Amino acid sequence: MRMTIEKLAGLIGEGRGLGAGDHYKPWEQITRKRASPFSNLNIVPVPHLTRLAHFLSRGEREFGLLLWWLGAEDVREQYPLWPWPHRQPLEEIEPYAPRMPKHPGMAALAGDAGIRLGRYPGTNVPVILSLDLLATIPPAVGPHRLVGFSCKPRALFHAAASRSRLRERLELDRRYCAAAAFRHRLVHPEQISKTLVVQLHWLAPIMSKGQLELLIGGQTYQAYLAHIAPKVYELPAHQASYAAAEMVGWSEEQGQQALRLALWYQHIDVDLSQPVCLTRVLKPGGVSLRRELREQWFGGQE
């Protein structure tokens, strides 16, 4: 549908691109009328949230799931890069932080870069671009509260000329993040282990943050971990889980749910980059793997 001033005002008025956590509404949303022959559109549940996430490609969905596993506090997809001056993104999550100068907006940044920013047909309004993913990082996990990600297939990126639209868009993403004083990362879906991705989909706890905190913070779950910890590297995982569940008064099914949570959060150290089979003894290595990936995507050098 053609964009009009009235429609644009309506989208902003309904909260598109605003909020955080369950209250966030992505700027670009997947509808029945929206289809793409070039990418795999997904509306899916994600860990810690009750809202559904709108991913415009499989790569975005997979990397978003990785960010949750690495400990992101929040992941906002299709984050709008407003063309006009606006409040800094950091102030959306830390309202009591020292006030920052307004973000100059994408129109000014594009002008400085000599990159044309299109306008909606029939209007004077610059097109509102969006960043694939914006992750909120807890202070204990990474050195920056926000990290922006552009997700592009490696082959597409390397085939693009230096002045191609794809390269210009990535430069605009980078400049937006720089003006907002947080890091920007370019990620290629091929950089993520397919085995890891498959197992993260299997283990992802699709529950609200409150439910998860109540469960894993409870005495019964902690007792379950204490019972399973010395056995899980000696017995097949399902046997160790069954014994631990019996000790705390859980059913076998409750034990299996707890085991999957323990693997996701690495309360039991298991290397998820290798195929995990619950009928076999588990192998450690997940804690160090997650530490390395956190350093790669949340910290380290530019």
PDB file of C-alpha atoms in Angstrom:
ATOM      1  CA  MET A   1       0.000   0.000   0.000  1.00  0.00           C
ATOM      2  CA  ARG A   2       1.246   3.452  -0.908  1.00  0.00           C
ATOM      3  CA  MET A   3       2.510   5.458   2.053  1.00  0.00           C
ATOM      4  CA  THR A   4       0.689   8.686   2.858  1.00  0.00           C
ATOM      5  CA  ILE A   5       1.240  11.293   5.557  1.00  0.00           C
ATOM      6  CA  GLU A   6      -1.923  10.073   7.270  1.00  0.00           C
ATOM      7  CA  LYS A   7      -0.797   6.436   7.191  1.00  0.00           C
ATOM      8  CA  LEU A   8       2.681   7.339   8.433  1.00  0.00           C
ATOM      9  CA  ALA A   9       1.213   9.331  11.319  1.00  0.00           C
ATOM     10  CA  GLY A  10      -1.092   6.414  12.108  1.00  0.00           C
ATOM     11  CA  LEU A  11       1.774   3.911  12.256  1.00  0.00           C
ATOM     12  CA  ILE A  12       3.738   6.122  14.618  1.00  0.00           C
ATOM     13  CA  GLY A  13       0.588   6.817  16.626  1.00  0.00           C
ATOM     14  CA  GLU A  14      -0.026   3.099  17.175  1.00  0.00           C
ATOM     15  CA  GLY A  15       3.509   2.760  18.565  1.00  0.00           C
ATOM     16  CA  ARG A  16       5.391   1.241  15.634  1.00  0.00           C
ATOM     17  CA  GLY A  17       9.132   1.269  16.368  1.00  0.00           C
ATOM     18  CA  LEU A  18       8.576   2.284  19.982  1.00  0.00           C
ATOM     19  CA  GLY A  19       8.819   0.534  23.335  1.00  0.00           C
ATOM     20  CA  ALA A  20      10.942  -2.328  24.580  1.00  0.00           C
ATOM     21  CA  GLY A  21      10.487  -5.943  25.580  1.00  0.00           C
ATOM     22  CA  ASP A  22       6.893  -7.129  25.248  1.00  0.00           C
ATOM     23  CA  HIS A  23       5.796  -3.549  24.589  1.00  0.00           C
ATOM     24  CA  TYR A  24       7.979  -3.094  21.514  1.00  0.00           C
ATOM     25  CA  LYS A  25       6.313  -2.960  18.100  1.00  0.00           C
ATOM     26  CA  PRO A  26       8.709  -3.463  15.161  1.00  0.00           C
ATOM     27  CA  TRP A  27       8.591  -0.745  12.524  1.00  0.00           C
ATOM     28  CA  GLU A  28       8.256  -3.248   9.693  1.00  0.00           C
ATOM     29  CA  GLN A  29       5.756  -6.016  10.318  1.00  0.00           C
ATOM     30  CA  ILE A  30       4.859  -9.105   8.343  1.00  0.00           C
ATOM     31  CA  THR A  31       1.269  -9.225   7.118  1.00  0.00           C
ATOM     32  CA  ARG A  32      -0.706 -11.480   4.793  1.00  0.00           C
ATOM     33  CA  LYS A  33      -0.147  -8.987   1.993  1.00  0.00           C
ATOM     34  CA  ARG A  34       3.609  -8.931   2.478  1.00  0.00           C
ATOM     35  CA  ALA A  35       5.652 -11.590   0.690  1.00  0.00           C
ATOM     36  CA  SER A  36       9.189 -11.857  -0.619  1.00  0.00           C
ATOM     37  CA  PRO A  37      10.703 -14.152  -3.270  1.00  0.00           C
ATOM     38  CA  PHE A  38      14.192 -13.496  -1.839  1.00  0.00           C
ATOM     39  CA  SER A  39      13.870 -14.188   1.887  1.00  0.00           C
ATOM     40  CA  ASN A  40      12.087 -16.345   4.444  1.00  0.00           C
ATOM     41  CA  LEU A  41       9.647 -14.151   6.398  1.00  0.00           C
ATOM     42  CA  ASN A  42       8.976 -15.347   9.957  1.00  0.00           C
ATOM     43  CA  ILE A  43       6.578 -14.403  12.737  1.00  0.00           C
ATOM     44  CA  VAL A  44       7.776 -16.509  15.655  1.00  0.00           C
ATOM     45  CA  PRO A  45       7.878 -16.651  19.463  1.00  0.00           C
ATOM     46  CA  VAL A  46      11.238 -15.958  21.091  1.00  0.00           C
ATOM     47  CA  PRO A  47      12.652 -16.554  24.591  1.00  0.00           C
ATOM     48  CA  HIS A  48      11.619 -14.212  27.419  1.00  0.00           C
ATOM     49  CA  LEU A  49       8.860 -12.465  25.438  1.00  0.00           C
ATOM     50  CA  THR A  50       5.131 -13.018  25.079  1.00  0.00           C
ATOM     51  CA  ARG A  51       4.972 -10.985  21.846  1.00  0.00           C
ATOM     52  CA  LEU A  52       5.787 -12.531  18.468  1.00  0.00           C
ATOM     53  CA  ALA A  53       8.906 -11.346  16.642  1.00  0.00           C
ATOM     54  CA  HIS A  54       8.865 -10.276  12.971  1.00  0.00           C
ATOM     55  CA  PHE A  55      11.991 -11.426  11.116  1.00  0.00           C
ATOM     56  CA  LEU A  56      12.411 -10.584   7.435  1.00  0.00           C
ATOM     57  CA  SER A  57      14.862 -13.432   6.798  1.00  0.00           C
ATOM     58  CA  ARG A  58      15.921 -16.756   8.237  1.00  0.00           C
ATOM     59  CA  GLY A  59      19.334 -15.269   8.976  1.00  0.00           C
ATOM     60  CA  GLU A  60      17.781 -12.568  11.165  1.00  0.00           C
ATOM     61  CA  ARG A  61      15.730 -15.164  13.034  1.00  0.00           C
ATOM     62  CA  GLU A  62      18.723 -17.419  13.659  1.00  0.00           C
ATOM     63  CA  PHE A  63      21.020 -14.628  14.773  1.00  0.00           C
ATOM     64  CA  GLY A  64      18.298 -13.128  16.971  1.00  0.00           C
ATOM     65  CA  LEU A  65      17.986 -16.484  18.732  1.00  0.00           C
ATOM     66  CA  LEU A  66      21.760 -16.580  19.187  1.00  0.00           C
ATOM     67  CA  LEU A  67      21.649 -13.134  20.820  1.00  0.00           C
ATOM     68  CA  TRP A  68      19.054 -14.351  23.313  1.00  0.00           C
ATOM     69  CA  TRP A  69      21.226 -17.378  24.132  1.00  0.00           C
ATOM     70  CA  LEU A  70      24.270 -15.173  24.622  1.00  0.00           C
ATOM     71  CA  GLY A  71      22.379 -13.288  27.312  1.00  0.00           C
ATOM     72  CA  ALA A  72      20.800 -10.298  25.592  1.00  0.00           C
ATOM     73  CA  GLU A  73      18.298  -8.563  27.849  1.00  0.00           C
ATOM     74  CA  ASP A  74      16.146  -7.634  24.865  1.00  0.00           C
ATOM     75  CA  VAL A  75      16.322  -7.979  21.077  1.00  0.00           C
ATOM     76  CA  ARG A  76      14.308  -5.543  18.950  1.00  0.00           C
ATOM     77  CA  GLU A  77      13.937  -6.424  15.285  1.00  0.00           C
ATOM     78  CA  GLN A  78      13.235  -3.920  12.461  1.00  0.00           C
ATOM     79  CA  TYR A  79      14.312  -1.018  14.694  1.00  0.00           C
ATOM     80  CA  PRO A  80      13.454   2.317  12.977  1.00  0.00           C
ATOM     81  CA  LEU A  81      16.189   4.762  12.023  1.00  0.00           C
ATOM     82  CA  TRP A  82      14.095   7.907  12.247  1.00  0.00           C
ATOM     83  CA  PRO A  83      15.087  10.474   9.600  1.00  0.00           C
ATOM     84  CA  TRP A  84      14.420  13.462  11.856  1.00  0.00           C
ATOM     85  CA  PRO A  85      16.224  14.490  15.099  1.00  0.00           C
ATOM     86  CA  HIS A  86      14.970  12.369  17.989  1.00  0.00           C
ATOM     87  CA  ARG A  87      15.694  11.071  21.470  1.00  0.00           C
ATOM     88  CA  GLN A  88      18.743   8.840  21.734  1.00  0.00           C
ATOM     89  CA  PRO A  89      17.993   5.068  21.753  1.00  0.00           C
ATOM     90  CA  LEU A  90      19.899   4.625  25.025  1.00  0.00           C
ATOM     91  CA  GLU A  91      17.400   6.899  26.780  1.00  0.00           C
ATOM     92  CA  GLU A  92      14.609   4.464  25.851  1.00  0.00           C
ATOM     93  CA  ILE A  93      16.094   1.823  28.138  1.00  0.00           C
ATOM     94  CA  GLU A  94      17.798   4.063  30.713  1.00  0.00           C
ATOM     95  CA  PRO A  95      15.460   7.013  31.272  1.00  0.00           C
ATOM     96  CA  TYR A  96      17.427   8.140  34.342  1.00  0.00           C
ATOM     97  CA  ALA A  97      20.790   8.185  32.577  1.00  0.00           C
ATOM     98  CA  PRO A  98      22.456  11.587  32.000  1.00  0.00           C
ATOM     99  CA  ARG A  99      20.709  13.406  29.176  1.00  0.00           C
ATOM    100  CA  MET A 100      22.383  13.091  25.794  1.00  0.00           C
ATOM    101  CA  PRO A 101      22.210  15.450  22.805  1.00  0.00           C
ATOM    102  CA  LYS A 102      19.450  14.483  20.399  1.00  0.00           C
ATOM    103  CA  HIS A 103      20.264  11.992  17.671  1.00  0.00           C
ATOM    104  CA  PRO A 104      20.640  14.023  14.438  1.00  0.00           C
ATOM    105  CA  GLY A 105      18.461  11.601  12.463  1.00  0.00           C
ATOM    106  CA  MET A 106      19.121   9.616   9.332  1.00  0.00           C
ATOM    107  CA  ALA A 107      18.378  12.448   6.892  1.00  0.00           C
ATOM    108  CA  ALA A 108      21.285  14.511   8.225  1.00  0.00           C
ATOM    109  CA  LEU A 109      23.606  11.509   8.394  1.00  0.00           C
ATOM    110  CA  ALA A 110      22.798  10.456   4.841  1.00  0.00           C
ATOM    111  CA  GLY A 111      23.429  14.011   3.642  1.00  0.00           C
ATOM    112  CA  ASP A 112      26.820  14.070   5.353  1.00  0.00           C
ATOM    113  CA  ALA A 113      27.687  10.740   3.709  1.00  0.00           C
ATOM    114  CA  GLY A 114      26.544  11.857   0.268  1.00  0.00           C
ATOM    115  CA  ILE A 115      24.034   8.998   0.150  1.00  0.00           C
ATOM    116  CA  ARG A 116      20.590   9.602  -1.283  1.00  0.00           C
ATOM    117  CA  LEU A 117      17.769   8.924   1.139  1.00  0.00           C
ATOM    118  CA  GLY A 118      14.581   8.235  -0.794  1.00  0.00           C
ATOM    119  CA  ARG A 119      11.216   9.785  -0.065  1.00  0.00           C
ATOM    120  CA  TYR A 120       7.801   8.218   0.055  1.00  0.00           C
ATOM    121  CA  PRO A 121       6.117   8.803  -3.330  1.00  0.00           C
ATOM    122  CA  GLY A 122       3.953  11.897  -3.337  1.00  0.00           C
ATOM    123  CA  THR A 123       5.334  13.152  -0.016  1.00  0.00           C
ATOM    124  CA  ASN A 124       8.259  15.165   1.263  1.00  0.00           C
ATOM    125  CA  VAL A 125       8.955  12.590   3.996  1.00  0.00           C
ATOM    126  CA  PRO A 126      12.237  10.625   3.830  1.00  0.00           C
ATOM    127  CA  VAL A 127      11.830   6.857   3.816  1.00  0.00           C
ATOM    128  CA  ILE A 128      12.155   5.376   7.305  1.00  0.00           C
ATOM    129  CA  LEU A 129      14.875   2.720   7.212  1.00  0.00           C
ATOM    130  CA  SER A 130      15.250   0.018   9.837  1.00  0.00           C
ATOM    131  CA  LEU A 131      18.117  -1.774  11.549  1.00  0.00           C
ATOM    132  CA  ASP A 132      17.786  -5.563  11.429  1.00  0.00           C
ATOM    133  CA  LEU A 133      18.423  -6.127  15.147  1.00  0.00           C
ATOM    134  CA  LEU A 134      19.112  -3.951  18.191  1.00  0.00           C
ATOM    135  CA  ALA A 135      20.231  -5.914  21.261  1.00  0.00           C
ATOM    136  CA  THR A 136      20.137  -4.641  24.832  1.00  0.00           C
ATOM    137  CA  ILE A 137      23.086  -6.093  26.733  1.00  0.00           C
ATOM    138  CA  PRO A 138      23.109  -6.457  30.549  1.00  0.00           C
ATOM    139  CA  PRO A 139      26.123  -4.709  32.114  1.00  0.00           C
ATOM    140  CA  ALA A 140      27.376  -8.059  33.460  1.00  0.00           C
ATOM    141  CA  VAL A 141      27.414  -9.607  29.951  1.00  0.00           C
ATOM    142  CA  GLY A 142      29.028  -6.958  27.747  1.00  0.00           C
ATOM    143  CA  PRO A 143      30.715  -3.554  27.901  1.00  0.00           C
ATOM    144  CA  HIS A 144      27.941  -1.761  25.956  1.00  0.00           C
ATOM    145  CA  ARG A 145      24.248  -1.460  26.775  1.00  0.00           C
ATOM    146  CA  LEU A 146      23.232  -1.475  23.098  1.00  0.00           C
ATOM    147  CA  VAL A 147      24.668  -3.174  20.022  1.00  0.00           C
ATOM    148  CA  GLY A 148      23.169  -2.843  16.532  1.00  0.00           C
ATOM    149  CA  PHE A 149      23.345  -5.665  13.981  1.00  0.00           C
ATOM    150  CA  SER A 150      22.938  -5.744  10.207  1.00  0.00           C
ATOM    151  CA  CYS A 151      22.380  -9.291   8.951  1.00  0.00           C
ATOM    152  CA  LYS A 152      23.366  -9.932   5.328  1.00  0.00           C
ATOM    153  CA  PRO A 153      24.358 -13.147   3.490  1.00  0.00           C
ATOM    154  CA  ARG A 154      28.114 -13.289   2.907  1.00  0.00           C
ATOM    155  CA  ALA A 155      27.846 -13.954  -0.842  1.00  0.00           C
ATOM    156  CA  LEU A 156      25.456 -11.031  -1.330  1.00  0.00           C
ATOM    157  CA  PHE A 157      27.745  -8.706   0.623  1.00  0.00           C
ATOM    158  CA  HIS A 158      30.927  -9.669  -1.220  1.00  0.00           C
ATOM    159  CA  ALA A 159      29.224  -9.479  -4.619  1.00  0.00           C
ATOM    160  CA  ALA A 160      28.026  -5.918  -3.965  1.00  0.00           C
ATOM    161  CA  ALA A 161      30.015  -3.069  -5.512  1.00  0.00           C
ATOM    162  CA  SER A 162      31.453  -0.397  -3.217  1.00  0.00           C
ATOM    163  CA  ARG A 163      28.761   2.117  -4.235  1.00  0.00           C
ATOM    164  CA  SER A 164      25.910  -0.391  -4.419  1.00  0.00           C
ATOM    165  CA  ARG A 165      22.715   0.249  -2.514  1.00  0.00           C
ATOM    166  CA  LEU A 166      23.487  -2.644  -0.152  1.00  0.00           C
ATOM    167  CA  ARG A 167      26.866  -1.126   0.815  1.00  0.00           C
ATOM    168  CA  GLU A 168      25.265   2.309   1.178  1.00  0.00           C
ATOM    169  CA  ARG A 169      22.579   0.873   3.474  1.00  0.00           C
ATOM    170  CA  LEU A 170      25.193  -0.777   5.663  1.00  0.00           C
ATOM    171  CA  GLU A 171      27.086   2.502   5.857  1.00  0.00           C
ATOM    172  CA  LEU A 172      23.897   4.274   6.949  1.00  0.00           C
ATOM    173  CA  ASP A 173      23.328   1.616   9.627  1.00  0.00           C
ATOM    174  CA  ARG A 174      26.892   2.140  10.852  1.00  0.00           C
ATOM    175  CA  ARG A 175      26.563   5.909  10.931  1.00  0.00           C
ATOM    176  CA  TYR A 176      23.277   5.755  12.780  1.00  0.00           C
ATOM    177  CA  CYS A 177      24.776   3.550  15.508  1.00  0.00           C
ATOM    178  CA  ALA A 178      27.899   5.732  15.730  1.00  0.00           C
ATOM    179  CA  ALA A 179      25.758   8.863  16.204  1.00  0.00           C
ATOM    180  CA  ALA A 180      23.876   7.006  18.948  1.00  0.00           C
ATOM    181  CA  ALA A 181      27.178   6.085  20.662  1.00  0.00           C
ATOM    182  CA  PHE A 182      26.788   2.330  20.447  1.00  0.00           C
ATOM    183  CA  ARG A 183      28.484  -0.371  18.391  1.00  0.00           C
ATOM    184  CA  HIS A 184      27.396  -1.674  15.021  1.00  0.00           C
ATOM    185  CA  ARG A 185      28.169  -5.188  13.838  1.00  0.00           C
ATOM    186  CA  LEU A 186      27.762  -6.738  10.415  1.00  0.00           C
ATOM    187  CA  VAL A 187      26.882 -10.433  10.687  1.00  0.00           C
ATOM    188  CA  HIS A 188      26.657 -13.053   7.970  1.00  0.00           C
ATOM    189  CA  PRO A 189      24.295 -15.950   8.782  1.00  0.00           C
ATOM    190  CA  GLU A 190      26.977 -18.337   7.541  1.00  0.00           C
ATOM    191  CA  GLN A 191      29.116 -17.383  10.547  1.00  0.00           C
ATOM    192  CA  ILE A 192      26.774 -19.243  12.883  1.00  0.00           C
ATOM    193  CA  SER A 193      27.181 -22.987  13.388  1.00  0.00           C
ATOM    194  CA  LYS A 194      24.144 -24.745  11.917  1.00  0.00           C
ATOM    195  CA  THR A 195      24.352 -27.399  14.615  1.00  0.00           C
ATOM    196  CA  LEU A 196      24.252 -24.687  17.275  1.00  0.00           C
ATOM    197  CA  VAL A 197      21.263 -22.988  15.610  1.00  0.00           C
ATOM    198  CA  VAL A 198      19.271 -26.229  15.394  1.00  0.00           C
ATOM    199  CA  GLN A 199      19.868 -26.993  19.063  1.00  0.00           C
ATOM    200  CA  LEU A 200      19.029 -23.468  20.175  1.00  0.00           C
ATOM    201  CA  HIS A 201      15.668 -23.814  18.411  1.00  0.00           C
ATOM    202  CA  TRP A 202      15.139 -27.110  20.216  1.00  0.00           C
ATOM    203  CA  LEU A 203      16.060 -25.745  23.651  1.00  0.00           C
ATOM    204  CA  ALA A 204      14.715 -22.156  23.468  1.00  0.00           C
ATOM    205  CA  PRO A 205      12.445 -21.542  26.488  1.00  0.00           C
ATOM    206  CA  ILE A 206       9.307 -19.988  25.002  1.00  0.00           C
ATOM    207  CA  MET A 207       8.031 -18.545  28.247  1.00  0.00           C
ATOM    208  CA  SER A 208       7.700 -15.056  29.651  1.00  0.00           C
ATOM    209  CA  LYS A 209      10.656 -13.611  31.528  1.00  0.00           C
ATOM    210  CA  GLY A 210       8.663 -13.613  34.769  1.00  0.00           C
ATOM    211  CA  GLN A 211       7.772 -17.310  34.452  1.00  0.00           C
ATOM    212  CA  LEU A 212      11.360 -18.247  33.679  1.00  0.00           C
ATOM    213  CA  GLU A 213      12.784 -16.258  36.591  1.00  0.00           C
ATOM    214  CA  LEU A 214      10.241 -17.831  38.952  1.00  0.00           C
ATOM    215  CA  LEU A 215      11.119 -21.336  37.775  1.00  0.00           C
ATOM    216  CA  ILE A 216      14.914 -21.163  37.645  1.00  0.00           C
ATOM    217  CA  GLY A 217      15.100 -19.084  40.826  1.00  0.00           C
ATOM    218  CA  GLY A 218      13.031 -21.623  42.762  1.00  0.00           C
ATOM    219  CA  GLN A 219      14.447 -23.987  45.375  1.00  0.00           C
ATOM    220  CA  THR A 220      13.197 -27.078  43.536  1.00  0.00           C
ATOM    221  CA  TYR A 221      15.067 -26.208  40.333  1.00  0.00           C
ATOM    222  CA  GLN A 222      18.212 -25.462  42.313  1.00  0.00           C
ATOM    223  CA  ALA A 223      17.893 -28.789  44.122  1.00  0.00           C
ATOM    224  CA  TYR A 224      17.406 -30.524  40.754  1.00  0.00           C
ATOM    225  CA  LEU A 225      20.665 -28.972  39.496  1.00  0.00           C
ATOM    226  CA  ALA A 226      22.502 -30.062  42.628  1.00  0.00           C
ATOM    227  CA  HIS A 227      21.362 -33.664  42.123  1.00  0.00           C
ATOM    228  CA  ILE A 228      21.994 -33.863  38.371  1.00  0.00           C
ATOM    229  CA  ALA A 229      25.356 -32.050  38.284  1.00  0.00           C
ATOM    230  CA  PRO A 230      27.588 -34.913  39.493  1.00  0.00           C
ATOM    231  CA  LYS A 231      25.805 -37.509  37.300  1.00  0.00           C
ATOM    232  CA  VAL A 232      25.240 -35.850  33.948  1.00  0.00           C
ATOM    233  CA  TYR A 233      28.783 -36.546  32.687  1.00  0.00           C
ATOM    234  CA  GLU A 234      28.674 -40.168  33.856  1.00  0.00           C
ATOM    235  CA  LEU A 235      25.166 -41.350  32.928  1.00  0.00           C
ATOM    236  CA  PRO A 236      23.038 -40.769  29.832  1.00  0.00           C
ATOM    237  CA  ALA A 237      21.407 -37.360  30.268  1.00  0.00           C
ATOM    238  CA  HIS A 238      17.819 -38.647  30.402  1.00  0.00           C
ATOM    239  CA  GLN A 239      18.733 -41.136  33.156  1.00  0.00           C
ATOM    240  CA  ALA A 240      20.502 -38.476  35.205  1.00  0.00           C
ATOM    241  CA  SER A 241      17.492 -36.179  34.756  1.00  0.00           C
ATOM    242  CA  TYR A 242      15.030 -38.884  35.769  1.00  0.00           C
ATOM    243  CA  ALA A 243      16.977 -39.599  38.971  1.00  0.00           C
ATOM    244  CA  ALA A 244      17.303 -35.906  39.850  1.00  0.00           C
ATOM    245  CA  ALA A 245      13.600 -35.265  39.150  1.00  0.00           C
ATOM    246  CA  GLU A 246      12.631 -38.190  41.404  1.00  0.00           C
ATOM    247  CA  MET A 247      14.786 -36.782  44.216  1.00  0.00           C
ATOM    248  CA  VAL A 248      12.945 -33.418  44.153  1.00  0.00           C
ATOM    249  CA  GLY A 249       9.461 -34.848  43.621  1.00  0.00           C
ATOM    250  CA  TRP A 250       9.060 -33.943  39.949  1.00  0.00           C
ATOM    251  CA  SER A 251       7.602 -36.056  37.187  1.00  0.00           C
ATOM    252  CA  GLU A 252       9.848 -37.291  34.383  1.00  0.00           C
ATOM    253  CA  GLU A 253       8.320 -34.648  32.087  1.00  0.00           C
ATOM    254  CA  GLN A 254       9.086 -31.855  34.577  1.00  0.00           C
ATOM    255  CA  GLY A 255      12.636 -33.160  34.788  1.00  0.00           C
ATOM    256  CA  GLN A 256      13.020 -33.078  31.004  1.00  0.00           C
ATOM    257  CA  GLN A 257      11.776 -29.470  30.917  1.00  0.00           C
ATOM    258  CA  ALA A 258      14.271 -28.542  33.638  1.00  0.00           C
ATOM    259  CA  LEU A 259      17.051 -30.320  31.733  1.00  0.00           C
ATOM    260  CA  ARG A 260      16.343 -28.301  28.579  1.00  0.00           C
ATOM    261  CA  LEU A 261      16.371 -25.080  30.609  1.00  0.00           C
ATOM    262  CA  ALA A 262      19.653 -26.087  32.226  1.00  0.00           C
ATOM    263  CA  LEU A 263      21.184 -26.727  28.805  1.00  0.00           C
ATOM    264  CA  TRP A 264      19.905 -23.436  27.381  1.00  0.00           C
ATOM    265  CA  TYR A 265      21.190 -21.341  30.306  1.00  0.00           C
ATOM    266  CA  GLN A 266      24.333 -23.474  30.626  1.00  0.00           C
ATOM    267  CA  HIS A 267      23.535 -24.234  34.245  1.00  0.00           C
ATOM    268  CA  ILE A 268      24.844 -27.598  33.029  1.00  0.00           C
ATOM    269  CA  ASP A 269      27.939 -27.015  30.927  1.00  0.00           C
ATOM    270  CA  VAL A 270      27.283 -28.696  27.550  1.00  0.00           C
ATOM    271  CA  ASP A 271      28.839 -27.938  24.167  1.00  0.00           C
ATOM    272  CA  LEU A 272      25.863 -27.073  21.952  1.00  0.00           C
ATOM    273  CA  SER A 273      28.032 -26.695  18.847  1.00  0.00           C
ATOM    274  CA  GLN A 274      28.197 -30.505  18.842  1.00  0.00           C
ATOM    275  CA  PRO A 275      25.095 -32.714  18.435  1.00  0.00           C
ATOM    276  CA  VAL A 276      23.501 -33.339  21.829  1.00  0.00           C
ATOM    277  CA  CYS A 277      21.783 -36.688  22.389  1.00  0.00           C
ATOM    278  CA  LEU A 278      19.945 -37.136  25.692  1.00  0.00           C
ATOM    279  CA  THR A 279      20.428 -40.902  25.548  1.00  0.00           C
ATOM    280  CA  ARG A 280      24.177 -40.374  25.846  1.00  0.00           C
ATOM    281  CA  VAL A 281      26.586 -38.827  28.341  1.00  0.00           C
ATOM    282  CA  LEU A 282      26.892 -35.068  27.857  1.00  0.00           C
ATOM    283  CA  LYS A 283      30.152 -33.319  27.028  1.00  0.00           C
ATOM    284  CA  PRO A 284      31.154 -29.942  28.553  1.00  0.00           C
ATOM    285  CA  GLY A 285      32.283 -26.912  26.557  1.00  0.00           C
ATOM    286  CA  GLY A 286      29.193 -24.735  26.234  1.00  0.00           C
ATOM    287  CA  VAL A 287      30.222 -22.206  28.877  1.00  0.00           C
ATOM    288  CA  SER A 288      33.517 -21.469  27.123  1.00  0.00           C
ATOM    289  CA  LEU A 289      31.772 -21.394  23.714  1.00  0.00           C
ATOM    290  CA  ARG A 290      29.251 -18.841  24.925  1.00  0.00           C
ATOM    291  CA  ARG A 291      32.016 -16.763  26.495  1.00  0.00           C
ATOM    292  CA  GLU A 292      33.885 -16.679  23.177  1.00  0.00           C
ATOM    293  CA  LEU A 293      30.771 -15.711  21.212  1.00  0.00           C
ATOM    294  CA  ARG A 294      29.873 -13.014  23.724  1.00  0.00           C
ATOM    295  CA  GLU A 295      33.331 -11.531  23.284  1.00  0.00           C
ATOM    296  CA  GLN A 296      32.954 -11.710  19.501  1.00  0.00           C
ATOM    297  CA  TRP A 297      29.545 -10.041  19.265  1.00  0.00           C
ATOM    298  CA  PHE A 298      29.159  -8.003  22.447  1.00  0.00           C
ATOM    299  CA  GLY A 299      32.728  -6.947  23.252  1.00  0.00           C
ATOM    300  CA  GLY A 300      36.229  -6.901  21.876  1.00  0.00           C
ATOM    301  CA  GLN A 301      37.612  -4.561  19.257  1.00  0.00           C
ATOM    302  CA  GLU A 302      35.732  -2.992  16.377  1.00  0.00           C
TER     303      GLU A 302
END
